[in-house]
Short mmCIF file of C-alpha atoms and ligand atoms in Angstrom, two decimals:
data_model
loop_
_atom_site.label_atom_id
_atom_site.label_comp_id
_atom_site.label_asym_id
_atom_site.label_seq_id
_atom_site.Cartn_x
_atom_site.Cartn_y
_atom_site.Cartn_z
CA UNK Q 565 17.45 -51.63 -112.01
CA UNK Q 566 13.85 -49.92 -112.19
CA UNK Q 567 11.33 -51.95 -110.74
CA UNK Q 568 8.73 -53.34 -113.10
CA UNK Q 569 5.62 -51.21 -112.88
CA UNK Q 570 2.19 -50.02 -114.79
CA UNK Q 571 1.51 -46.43 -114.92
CA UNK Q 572 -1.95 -44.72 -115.59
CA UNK Q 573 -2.41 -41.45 -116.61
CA UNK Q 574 -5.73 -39.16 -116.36
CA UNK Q 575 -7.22 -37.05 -118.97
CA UNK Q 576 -7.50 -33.92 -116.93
CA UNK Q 577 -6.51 -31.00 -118.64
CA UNK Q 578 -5.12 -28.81 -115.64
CA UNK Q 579 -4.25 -24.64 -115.81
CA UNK Q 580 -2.04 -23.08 -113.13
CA UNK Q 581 -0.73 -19.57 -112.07
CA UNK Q 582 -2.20 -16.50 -110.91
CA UNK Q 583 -4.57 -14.94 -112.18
CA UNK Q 584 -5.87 -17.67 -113.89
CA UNK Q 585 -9.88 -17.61 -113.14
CA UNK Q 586 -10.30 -15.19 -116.17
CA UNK Q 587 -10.22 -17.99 -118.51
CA UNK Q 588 -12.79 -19.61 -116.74
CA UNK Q 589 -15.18 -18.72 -119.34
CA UNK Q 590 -12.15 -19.77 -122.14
CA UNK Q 591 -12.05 -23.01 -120.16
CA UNK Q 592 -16.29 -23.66 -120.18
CA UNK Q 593 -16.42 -23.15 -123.89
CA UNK Q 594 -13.40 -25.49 -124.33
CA UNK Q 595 -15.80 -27.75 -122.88
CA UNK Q 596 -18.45 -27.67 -125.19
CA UNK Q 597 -20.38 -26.17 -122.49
CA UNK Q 598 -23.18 -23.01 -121.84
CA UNK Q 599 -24.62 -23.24 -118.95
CA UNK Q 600 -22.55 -23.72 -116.08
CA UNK Q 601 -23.58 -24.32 -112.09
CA UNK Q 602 -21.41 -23.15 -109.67
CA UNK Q 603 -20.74 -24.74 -106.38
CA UNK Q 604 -19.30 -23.59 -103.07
CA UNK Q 605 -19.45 -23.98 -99.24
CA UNK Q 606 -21.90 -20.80 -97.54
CA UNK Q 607 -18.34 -19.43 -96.34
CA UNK Q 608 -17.51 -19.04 -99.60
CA UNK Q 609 -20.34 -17.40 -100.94
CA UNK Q 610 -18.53 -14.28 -101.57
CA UNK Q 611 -15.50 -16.15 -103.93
CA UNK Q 612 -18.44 -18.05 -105.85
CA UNK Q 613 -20.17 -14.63 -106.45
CA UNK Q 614 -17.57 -13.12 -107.87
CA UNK Q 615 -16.75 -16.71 -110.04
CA UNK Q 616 -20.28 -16.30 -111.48
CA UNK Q 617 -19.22 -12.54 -112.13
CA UNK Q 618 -16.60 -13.65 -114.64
CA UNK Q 619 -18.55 -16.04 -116.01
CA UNK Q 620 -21.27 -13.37 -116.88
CA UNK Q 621 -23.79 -14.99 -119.35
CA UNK Q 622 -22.22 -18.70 -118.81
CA UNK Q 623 -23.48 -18.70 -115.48
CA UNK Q 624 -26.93 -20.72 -115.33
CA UNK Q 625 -27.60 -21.07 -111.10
CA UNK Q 626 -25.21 -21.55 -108.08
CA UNK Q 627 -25.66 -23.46 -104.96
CA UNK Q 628 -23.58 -22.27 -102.26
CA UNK Q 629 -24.50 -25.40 -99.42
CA UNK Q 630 -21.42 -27.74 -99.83
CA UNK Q 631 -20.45 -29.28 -96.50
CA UNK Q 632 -17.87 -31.50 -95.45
CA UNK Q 633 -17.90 -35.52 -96.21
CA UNK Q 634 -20.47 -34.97 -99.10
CA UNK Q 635 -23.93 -35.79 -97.37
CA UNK Q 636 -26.54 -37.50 -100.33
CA UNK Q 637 -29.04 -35.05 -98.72
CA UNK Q 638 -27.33 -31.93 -99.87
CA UNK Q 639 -26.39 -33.62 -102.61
CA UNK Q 640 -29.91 -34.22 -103.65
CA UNK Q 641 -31.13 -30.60 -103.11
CA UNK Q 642 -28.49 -29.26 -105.31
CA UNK Q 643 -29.35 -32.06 -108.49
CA UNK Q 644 -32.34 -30.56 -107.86
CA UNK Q 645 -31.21 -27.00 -108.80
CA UNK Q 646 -28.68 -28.08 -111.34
CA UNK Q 647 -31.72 -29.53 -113.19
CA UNK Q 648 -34.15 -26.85 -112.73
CA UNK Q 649 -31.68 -24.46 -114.77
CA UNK Q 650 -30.45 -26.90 -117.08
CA UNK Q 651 -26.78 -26.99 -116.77
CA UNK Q 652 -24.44 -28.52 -118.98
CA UNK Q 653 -21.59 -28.13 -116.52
CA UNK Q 654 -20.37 -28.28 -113.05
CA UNK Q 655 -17.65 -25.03 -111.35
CA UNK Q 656 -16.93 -26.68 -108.17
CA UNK Q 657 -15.26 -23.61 -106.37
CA UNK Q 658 -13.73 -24.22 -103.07
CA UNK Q 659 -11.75 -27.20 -101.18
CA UNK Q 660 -12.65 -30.63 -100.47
CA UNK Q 661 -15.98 -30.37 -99.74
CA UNK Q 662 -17.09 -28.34 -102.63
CA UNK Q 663 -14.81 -30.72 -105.07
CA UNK Q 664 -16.42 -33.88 -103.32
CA UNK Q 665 -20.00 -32.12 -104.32
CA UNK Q 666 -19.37 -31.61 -107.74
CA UNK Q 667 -18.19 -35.16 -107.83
CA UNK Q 668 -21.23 -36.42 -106.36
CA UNK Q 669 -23.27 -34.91 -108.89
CA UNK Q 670 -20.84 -35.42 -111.89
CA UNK Q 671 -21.52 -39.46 -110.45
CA UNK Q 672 -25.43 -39.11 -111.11
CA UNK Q 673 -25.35 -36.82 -113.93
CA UNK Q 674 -22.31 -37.62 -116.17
CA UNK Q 675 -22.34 -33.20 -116.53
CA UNK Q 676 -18.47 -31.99 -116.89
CA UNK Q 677 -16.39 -30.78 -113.90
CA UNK Q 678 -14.42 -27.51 -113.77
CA UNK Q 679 -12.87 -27.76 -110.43
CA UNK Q 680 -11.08 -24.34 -109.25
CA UNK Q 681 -9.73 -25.77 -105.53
CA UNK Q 682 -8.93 -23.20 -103.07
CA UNK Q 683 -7.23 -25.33 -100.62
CA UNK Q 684 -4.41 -28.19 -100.71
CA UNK Q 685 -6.70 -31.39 -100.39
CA UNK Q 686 -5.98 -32.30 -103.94
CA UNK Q 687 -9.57 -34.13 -104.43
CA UNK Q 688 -10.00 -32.21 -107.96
CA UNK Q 689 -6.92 -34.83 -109.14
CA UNK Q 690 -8.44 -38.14 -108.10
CA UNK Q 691 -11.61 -40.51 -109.00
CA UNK Q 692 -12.43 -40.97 -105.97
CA UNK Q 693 -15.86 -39.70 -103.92
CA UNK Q 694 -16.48 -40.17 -100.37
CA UNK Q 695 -20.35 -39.66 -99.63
CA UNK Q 696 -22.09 -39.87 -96.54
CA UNK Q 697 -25.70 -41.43 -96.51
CA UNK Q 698 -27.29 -41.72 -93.12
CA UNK Q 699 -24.56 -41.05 -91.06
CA UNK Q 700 -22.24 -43.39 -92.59
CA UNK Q 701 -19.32 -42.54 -95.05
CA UNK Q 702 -18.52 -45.01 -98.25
CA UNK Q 703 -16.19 -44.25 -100.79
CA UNK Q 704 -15.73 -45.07 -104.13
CA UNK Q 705 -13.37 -44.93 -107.26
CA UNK Q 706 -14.52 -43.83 -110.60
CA UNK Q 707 -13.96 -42.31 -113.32
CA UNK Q 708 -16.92 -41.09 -114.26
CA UNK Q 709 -16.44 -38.56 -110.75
CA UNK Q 710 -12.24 -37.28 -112.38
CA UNK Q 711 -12.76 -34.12 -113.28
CA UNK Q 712 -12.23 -32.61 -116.94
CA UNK Q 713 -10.37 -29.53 -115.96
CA UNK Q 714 -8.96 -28.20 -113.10
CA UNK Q 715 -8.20 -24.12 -112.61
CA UNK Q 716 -5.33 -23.64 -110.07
CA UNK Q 717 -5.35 -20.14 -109.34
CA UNK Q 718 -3.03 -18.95 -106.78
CA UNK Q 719 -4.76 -15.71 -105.58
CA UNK Q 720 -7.96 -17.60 -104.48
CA UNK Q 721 -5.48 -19.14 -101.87
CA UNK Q 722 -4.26 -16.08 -100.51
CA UNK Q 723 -7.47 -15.97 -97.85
CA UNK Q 724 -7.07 -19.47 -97.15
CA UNK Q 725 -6.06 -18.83 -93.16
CA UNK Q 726 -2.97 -19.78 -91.77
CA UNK Q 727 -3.90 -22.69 -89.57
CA UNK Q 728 -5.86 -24.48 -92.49
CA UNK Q 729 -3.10 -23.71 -94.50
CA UNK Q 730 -0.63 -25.35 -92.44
CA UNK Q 731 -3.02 -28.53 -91.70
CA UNK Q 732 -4.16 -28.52 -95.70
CA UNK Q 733 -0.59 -28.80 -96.62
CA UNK Q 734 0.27 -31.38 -94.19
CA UNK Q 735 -2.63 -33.57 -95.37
CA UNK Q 736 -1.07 -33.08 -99.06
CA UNK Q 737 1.87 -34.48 -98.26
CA UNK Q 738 0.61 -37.08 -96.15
CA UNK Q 739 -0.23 -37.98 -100.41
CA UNK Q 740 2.76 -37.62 -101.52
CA UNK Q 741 4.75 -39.70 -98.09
CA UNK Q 742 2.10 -42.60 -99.06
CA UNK Q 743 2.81 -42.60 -103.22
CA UNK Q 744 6.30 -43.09 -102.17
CA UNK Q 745 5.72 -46.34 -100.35
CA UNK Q 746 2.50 -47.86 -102.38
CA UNK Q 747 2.09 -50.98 -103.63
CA UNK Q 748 1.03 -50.25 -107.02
CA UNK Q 749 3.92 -47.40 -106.78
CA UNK Q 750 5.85 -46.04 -109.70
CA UNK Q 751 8.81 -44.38 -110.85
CA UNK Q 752 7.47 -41.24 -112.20
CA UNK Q 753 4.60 -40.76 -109.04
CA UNK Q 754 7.70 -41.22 -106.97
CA UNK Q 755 9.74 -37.91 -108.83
CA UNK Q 756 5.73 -35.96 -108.20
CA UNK Q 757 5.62 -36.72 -104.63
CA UNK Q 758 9.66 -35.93 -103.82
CA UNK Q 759 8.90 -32.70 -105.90
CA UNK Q 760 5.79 -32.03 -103.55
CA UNK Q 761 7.03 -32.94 -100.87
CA UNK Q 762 9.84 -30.30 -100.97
CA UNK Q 763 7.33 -27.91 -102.88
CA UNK Q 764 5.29 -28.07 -99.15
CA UNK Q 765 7.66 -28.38 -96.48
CA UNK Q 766 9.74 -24.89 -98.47
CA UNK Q 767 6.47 -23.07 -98.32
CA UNK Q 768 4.28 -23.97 -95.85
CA UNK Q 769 6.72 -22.74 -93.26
CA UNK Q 770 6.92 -19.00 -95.01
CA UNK Q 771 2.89 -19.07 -95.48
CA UNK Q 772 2.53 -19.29 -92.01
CA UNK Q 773 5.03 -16.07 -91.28
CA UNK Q 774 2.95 -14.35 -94.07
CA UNK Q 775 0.06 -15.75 -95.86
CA UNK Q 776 -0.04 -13.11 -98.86
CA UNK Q 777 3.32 -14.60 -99.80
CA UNK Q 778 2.42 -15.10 -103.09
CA UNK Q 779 5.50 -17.02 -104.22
CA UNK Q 780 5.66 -19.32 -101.17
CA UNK Q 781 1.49 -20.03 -102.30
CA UNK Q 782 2.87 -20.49 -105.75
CA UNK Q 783 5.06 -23.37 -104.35
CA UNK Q 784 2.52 -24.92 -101.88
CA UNK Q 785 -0.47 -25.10 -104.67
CA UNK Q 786 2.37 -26.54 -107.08
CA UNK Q 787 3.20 -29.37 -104.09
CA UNK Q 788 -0.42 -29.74 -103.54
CA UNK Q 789 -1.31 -30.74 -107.53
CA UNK Q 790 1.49 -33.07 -107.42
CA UNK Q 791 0.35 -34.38 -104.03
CA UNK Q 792 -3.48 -34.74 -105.41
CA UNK Q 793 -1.83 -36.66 -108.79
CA UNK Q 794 -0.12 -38.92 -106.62
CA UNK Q 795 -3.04 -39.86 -104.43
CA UNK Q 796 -5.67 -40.33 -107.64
CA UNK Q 797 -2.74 -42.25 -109.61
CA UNK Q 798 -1.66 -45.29 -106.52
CA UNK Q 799 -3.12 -46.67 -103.71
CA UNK Q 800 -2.71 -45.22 -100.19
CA UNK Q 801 -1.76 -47.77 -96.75
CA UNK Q 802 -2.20 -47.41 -93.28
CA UNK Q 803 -1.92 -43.62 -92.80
CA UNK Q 804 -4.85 -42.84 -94.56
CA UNK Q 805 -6.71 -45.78 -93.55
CA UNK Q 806 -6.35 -44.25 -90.06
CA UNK Q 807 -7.38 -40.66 -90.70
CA UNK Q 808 -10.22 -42.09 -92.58
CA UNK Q 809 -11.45 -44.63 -89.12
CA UNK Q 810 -10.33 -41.42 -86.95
CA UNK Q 811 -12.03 -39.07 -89.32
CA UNK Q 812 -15.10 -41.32 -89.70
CA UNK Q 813 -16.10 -42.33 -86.11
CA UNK Q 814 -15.22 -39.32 -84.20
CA UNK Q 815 -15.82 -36.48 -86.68
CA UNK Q 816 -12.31 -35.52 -86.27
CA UNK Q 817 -11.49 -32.36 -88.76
CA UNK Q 818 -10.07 -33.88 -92.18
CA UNK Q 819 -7.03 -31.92 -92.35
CA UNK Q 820 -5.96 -31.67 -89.07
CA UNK Q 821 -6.32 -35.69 -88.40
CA UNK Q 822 -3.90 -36.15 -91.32
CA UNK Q 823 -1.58 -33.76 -89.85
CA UNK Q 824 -1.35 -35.71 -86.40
CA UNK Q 825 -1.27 -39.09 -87.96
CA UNK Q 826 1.49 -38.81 -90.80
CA UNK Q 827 4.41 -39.08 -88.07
CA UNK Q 828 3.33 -41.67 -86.47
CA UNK Q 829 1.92 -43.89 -89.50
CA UNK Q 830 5.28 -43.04 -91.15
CA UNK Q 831 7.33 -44.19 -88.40
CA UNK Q 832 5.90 -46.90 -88.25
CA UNK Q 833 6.49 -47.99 -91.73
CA UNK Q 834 9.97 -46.40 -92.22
CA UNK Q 835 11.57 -49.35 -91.50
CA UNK Q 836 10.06 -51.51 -94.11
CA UNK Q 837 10.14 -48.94 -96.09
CA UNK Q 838 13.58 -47.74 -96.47
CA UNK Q 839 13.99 -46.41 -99.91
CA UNK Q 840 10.81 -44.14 -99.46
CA UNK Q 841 11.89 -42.71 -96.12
CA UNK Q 842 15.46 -42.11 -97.74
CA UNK Q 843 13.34 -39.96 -100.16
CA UNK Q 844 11.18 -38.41 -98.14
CA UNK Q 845 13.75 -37.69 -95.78
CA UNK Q 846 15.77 -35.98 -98.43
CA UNK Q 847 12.84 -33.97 -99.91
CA UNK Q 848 11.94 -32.44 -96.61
CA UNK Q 849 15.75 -31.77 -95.53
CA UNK Q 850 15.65 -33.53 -92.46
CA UNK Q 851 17.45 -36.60 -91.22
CA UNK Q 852 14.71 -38.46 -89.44
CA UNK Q 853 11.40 -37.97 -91.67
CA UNK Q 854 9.07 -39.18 -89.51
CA UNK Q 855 10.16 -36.73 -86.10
CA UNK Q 856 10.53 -34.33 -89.21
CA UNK Q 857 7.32 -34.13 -89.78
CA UNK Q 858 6.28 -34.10 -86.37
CA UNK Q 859 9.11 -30.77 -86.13
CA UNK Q 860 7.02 -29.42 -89.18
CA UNK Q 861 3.64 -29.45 -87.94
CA UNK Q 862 4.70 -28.21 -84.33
CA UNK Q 863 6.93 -24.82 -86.50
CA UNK Q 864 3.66 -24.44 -87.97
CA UNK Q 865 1.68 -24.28 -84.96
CA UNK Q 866 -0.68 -26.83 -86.04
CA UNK Q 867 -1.99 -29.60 -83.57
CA UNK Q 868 0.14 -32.21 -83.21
CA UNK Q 869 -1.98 -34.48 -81.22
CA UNK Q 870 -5.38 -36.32 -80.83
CA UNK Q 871 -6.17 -35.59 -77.77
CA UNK Q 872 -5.91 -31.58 -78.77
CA UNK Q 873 -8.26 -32.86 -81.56
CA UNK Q 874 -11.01 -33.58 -78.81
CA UNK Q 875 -10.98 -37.61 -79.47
CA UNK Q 876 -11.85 -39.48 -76.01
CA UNK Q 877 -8.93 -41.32 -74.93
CA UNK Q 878 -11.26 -44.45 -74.46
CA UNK Q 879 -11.86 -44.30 -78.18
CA UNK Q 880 -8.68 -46.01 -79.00
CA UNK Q 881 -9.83 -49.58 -78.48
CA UNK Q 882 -12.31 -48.45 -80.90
CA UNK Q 883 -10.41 -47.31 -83.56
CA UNK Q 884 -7.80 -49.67 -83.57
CA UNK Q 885 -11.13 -52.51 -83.86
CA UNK Q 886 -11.81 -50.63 -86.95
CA UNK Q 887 -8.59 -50.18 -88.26
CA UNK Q 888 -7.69 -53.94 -88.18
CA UNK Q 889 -10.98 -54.80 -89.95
CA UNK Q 890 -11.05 -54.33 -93.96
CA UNK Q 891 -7.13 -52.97 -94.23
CA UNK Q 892 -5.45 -51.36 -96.49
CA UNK Q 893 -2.42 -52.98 -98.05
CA UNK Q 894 0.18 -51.68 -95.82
CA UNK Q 895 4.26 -52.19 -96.26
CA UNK Q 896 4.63 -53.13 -92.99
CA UNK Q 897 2.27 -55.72 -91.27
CA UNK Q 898 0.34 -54.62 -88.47
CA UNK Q 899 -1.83 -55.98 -85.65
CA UNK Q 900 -4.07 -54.16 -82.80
CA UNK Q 901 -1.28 -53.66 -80.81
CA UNK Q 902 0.33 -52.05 -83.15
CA UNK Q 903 -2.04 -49.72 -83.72
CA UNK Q 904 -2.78 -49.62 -80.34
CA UNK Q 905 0.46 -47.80 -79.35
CA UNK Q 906 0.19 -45.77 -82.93
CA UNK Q 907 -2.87 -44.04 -81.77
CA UNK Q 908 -0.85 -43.84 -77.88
CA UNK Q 909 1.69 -42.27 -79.50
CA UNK Q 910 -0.89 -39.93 -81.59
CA UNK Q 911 -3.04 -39.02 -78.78
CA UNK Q 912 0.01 -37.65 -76.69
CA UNK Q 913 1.50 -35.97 -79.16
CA UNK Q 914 4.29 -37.73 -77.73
CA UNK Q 915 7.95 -38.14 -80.61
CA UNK Q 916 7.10 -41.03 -82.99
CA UNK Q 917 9.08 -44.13 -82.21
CA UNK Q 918 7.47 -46.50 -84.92
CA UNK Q 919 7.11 -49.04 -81.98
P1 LIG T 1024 -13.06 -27.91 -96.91
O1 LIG T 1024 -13.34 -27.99 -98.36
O2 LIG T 1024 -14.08 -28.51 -95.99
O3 LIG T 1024 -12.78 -26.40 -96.50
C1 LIG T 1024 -12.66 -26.04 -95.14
C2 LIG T 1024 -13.21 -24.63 -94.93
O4 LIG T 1024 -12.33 -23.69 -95.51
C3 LIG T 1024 -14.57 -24.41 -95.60
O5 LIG T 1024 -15.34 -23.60 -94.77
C4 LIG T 1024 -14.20 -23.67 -96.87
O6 LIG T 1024 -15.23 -22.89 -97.38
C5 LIG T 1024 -13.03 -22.83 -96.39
N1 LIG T 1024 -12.09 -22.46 -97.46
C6 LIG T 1024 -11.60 -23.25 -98.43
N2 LIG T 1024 -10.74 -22.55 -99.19
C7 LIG T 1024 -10.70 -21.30 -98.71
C8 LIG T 1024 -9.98 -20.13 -99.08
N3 LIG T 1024 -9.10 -20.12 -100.09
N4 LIG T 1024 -10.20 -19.01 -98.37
C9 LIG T 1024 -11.04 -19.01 -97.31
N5 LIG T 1024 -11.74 -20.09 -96.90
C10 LIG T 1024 -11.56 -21.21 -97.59
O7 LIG T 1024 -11.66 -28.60 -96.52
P2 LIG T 1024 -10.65 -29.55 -97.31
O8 LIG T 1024 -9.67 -29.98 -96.31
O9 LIG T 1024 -10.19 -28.91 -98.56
O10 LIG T 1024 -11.55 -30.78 -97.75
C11 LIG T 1024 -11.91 -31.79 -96.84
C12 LIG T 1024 -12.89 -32.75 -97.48
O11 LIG T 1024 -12.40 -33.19 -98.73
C13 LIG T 1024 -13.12 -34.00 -96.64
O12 LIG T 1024 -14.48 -34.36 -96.66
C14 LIG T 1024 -12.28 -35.05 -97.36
O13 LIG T 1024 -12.75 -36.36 -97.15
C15 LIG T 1024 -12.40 -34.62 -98.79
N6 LIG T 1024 -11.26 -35.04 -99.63
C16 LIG T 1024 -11.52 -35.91 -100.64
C17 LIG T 1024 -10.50 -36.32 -101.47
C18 LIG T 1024 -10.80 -37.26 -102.61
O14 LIG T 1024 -9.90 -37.58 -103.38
N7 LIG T 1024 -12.02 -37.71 -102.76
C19 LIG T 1024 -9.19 -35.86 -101.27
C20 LIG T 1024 -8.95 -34.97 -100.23
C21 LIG T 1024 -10.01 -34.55 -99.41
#
C-alpha cells in the first residue's frame, strides 16, 4: 500500500549534458532577459570570463567576489553593481557559494536566476538561502530565491579537483540518504534519491582514479541534480542539522563536514528507519549502509573524521548544546547523549555503531 503523501513540484526549467553553456545566450532570451550579471567566486574568475565570452552582447557586468555562507556584506557590494549596469538577470556560475549569491540577490531584487553549478552541492534546485549577517548564519525558504533555469554542463566539472569532488558528492548524497527517511517524504523523491544515490557512489569512485572521466562526471552531475531535487522538494533531520551546528560554530568546510557526519547520523537512524536503509543500502551495493558510507569516503580518500577537520575535541559539549536546541524533526528521537557519542564516534573517525 503507498503511503498517503503530498508532492510539490518546482518550476525550474533545467538543461543537462555537455557542452551545454552555448545556449546560455538561447537560455537568457528564453527568459525575457538582456542584460545579464554574472557571478562567481575570485577562483573562478577565469570560467566566468569565458561565460561572459559566450554571452557576448548579453553580458551587462560581472562580480567575481562570492564567498562561502553568503555574507550580506558581499552581498550588498554586488546589488550595488548589479544596479549600476542595470541587469535584468542573474548567471550565478560556480558551486554553492556563487548559487547562494545569486539567491541572495534574486531575494532583494526579484531579477531571474540562471544558475550553471560547477560542483555537486545541488543549491541551484532548492528555495532555500543561508546568509550570514554579522557573524551569524540564518536560513530561509522561499521561493522567490528557486531559480528559473539551471545549465548543467558537464565539462565545467571536469576541473573540479578530486578531493572536492569526492567530499561534494558525499554531501549530495547525504540529500538523497535524508529524502529517503523525511517526514514529509514521498514516493517519487524516494525513486530520485535511490537513482542518485547509485548515480554517486558508481562515479565518484572512478572520478577520483581519473577526474577527466567524462562519463563517470556525466553520472555524478546526474546523482547530484537528483540529490539537489530531493533536498529543495522534503525536509532534511538530524544529519544536516548537525553539519549545519558543526558547520556554523566551528567554520568547519561545508562539504567535507557532510562527508564525516552522514555515517554516523545514518547509523543512528537506520534502525528506525528500516525501509530507507533497505534502499539506501541497495542503491549503494553494500550490505551495511551506514559503515558503507564510511568504506566510501575512506576509497575516496576523503576525511573521514572531525578531528582531521581541525574541530577541538572540547567542542563537543558545545555542539551537542546546540544540536538539542531548535531540532529538526528526526525519525529517531534523540537526546545529548545521543549526540554526545554521535559526534565521539565522528571525531575518531572511529566505525559507526548508531549507539
Ligand atoms: P563552493 O561553492 O564554496 O566551492 C568551493 C571552491 O571550489 C570555490 O573556491 C570554488 O570557486 C571552487 N570550484 C567550484 N567549482 C569548481 C570547478 N568546477 N572547478 C574548479 N574549482 C571549482 O562549495 P560548495 O560545496 O559547492 O558550496 C558550499 C556552500 O553552498 C555552503 O555555504 C553551503 O551552505 C551552500 N549550500 C547551500 C544549499 C542550499 O540549498 N541553500 C545547498 C548546498 C550547499
Amino acid at each position: 500500500m503507498i503511503q498517503a503523501f503530498a508532492f510539490n513540484s518546482h518550476p525550474a526549467r533545467v538543461v543537462f549534458g555537455e557542452g551545454t553553456i552555448a545556449s546560455l545566450g538561447d537560455e537568457v532570451r528564453r527568459a525575457e532577459c538582456r542584460r545579464a550579471f554574472v557571478l562567481s567566486t575570485r577562483e573562478q574568475t577565469g570560467m566566468a570570463n569565458r561565460v561572459e565570452k559566450i554571452l557576448g552582447e548579453l553580458a551587462a557586468g560581472s562580480f567575481h567576489g562570492a564567498v562561502m555562507h553568503t555574507p550580506t556584506d558581499v552581498t550588498e557590494s554586488a546589488l550595488v553593481q548589479a544596479r549600476s549596469c542595470n541587469a535584468d538577470c542573474i548567471v550565478s556560475v560556480g558551486g554553492g557559494s556563487t548559487t547562494g549569491l545569486g539567491k541572495a540577490i534574486a531575494l532583494r531584487t526579484d531579477l531571474p536566476q540562471i544558475v550553471v553549478p560547477t560542483t555537486y552541492a545541488g543549491s541551484e534546485m532548492t528555495p532555500i538561502l543561508g546568509e550570514t549577517r554579522d557573524g551569524v548564519k540564518t536560513t530561509q525558504r522561499s521561493l522567490k530565491v528557486l531559480p528559473e533555469t539551471v545549465i548543467y554542463d558537464v565539462d565545467l566539472t571536469l576541473s573540479l579537483p578530486a578531493g572536492l569532488s569526492a567530499t561534494s558528492g558525499i554531501n549530495a548524497m547525504a540529500h538523497a540518504v535524508e529524502a529517503l527517511y523525511a517526514r514529509d517524504g514521498n514516493p517519487v523523491v524516494s525513486l530520485m534519491a535511490e537513482e542518485s544515490l547509485a548515480s554517486l557512489a558508481r562515479s565518484l569512485p572512478l572520478i577520483v582514479k581519473n577526474p577527466q572521466d567524462r562519463s563517470a562526471r556525466s553520472d555524478a552531475f546526474y546523482g547530484a541534480w537528483l540529490a539537489g531535487s530531493c533536498l529543495g522538494l522534503v525536509g532534511m533531520a538530524l544529519h544536516h542539522k548537525l553539519c549545519h551546528v558543526l558547520g556554523g560554530t566551528f567554520n568547519l568546510p561545508h562539504a567535507e563536514t557532510h562527508t564525516v557526519v552522514l555515517p554516523y547520523a545514518l547509523a543512528f537512524n537506520a534502525s528506525a528507519a528500516p525501509e530507507a536503509a533497505a534502499r539506501i543500502a541497495k542503491a549503494i551495493s553494500v550490505s551495511d549502509p551506514a559503515a558503507g558510507l564510511h568504506d566510501l569516503a575512506r576509497r575516496l580518500g576523503a576525511p573521514t573524521s572531525l578531528k582531521a577537520l581541525g574541530m577541538p575535541e572540547d567542542g563537543i559539549e558545545r555542539a551537542c548544546e546546540l544540536a538539542v536546541r531548535d531540532p529538526y524533526w528526526n525519525p529517531r528521537p534523540f537526546d545529548r547523549n545521543d549526540i554526545h557519542s554521535l559526534l565521539k564516534q565522528a571525531y575518531a573517525g572511529a566505525k559507526p555503531t548508531g549507539h
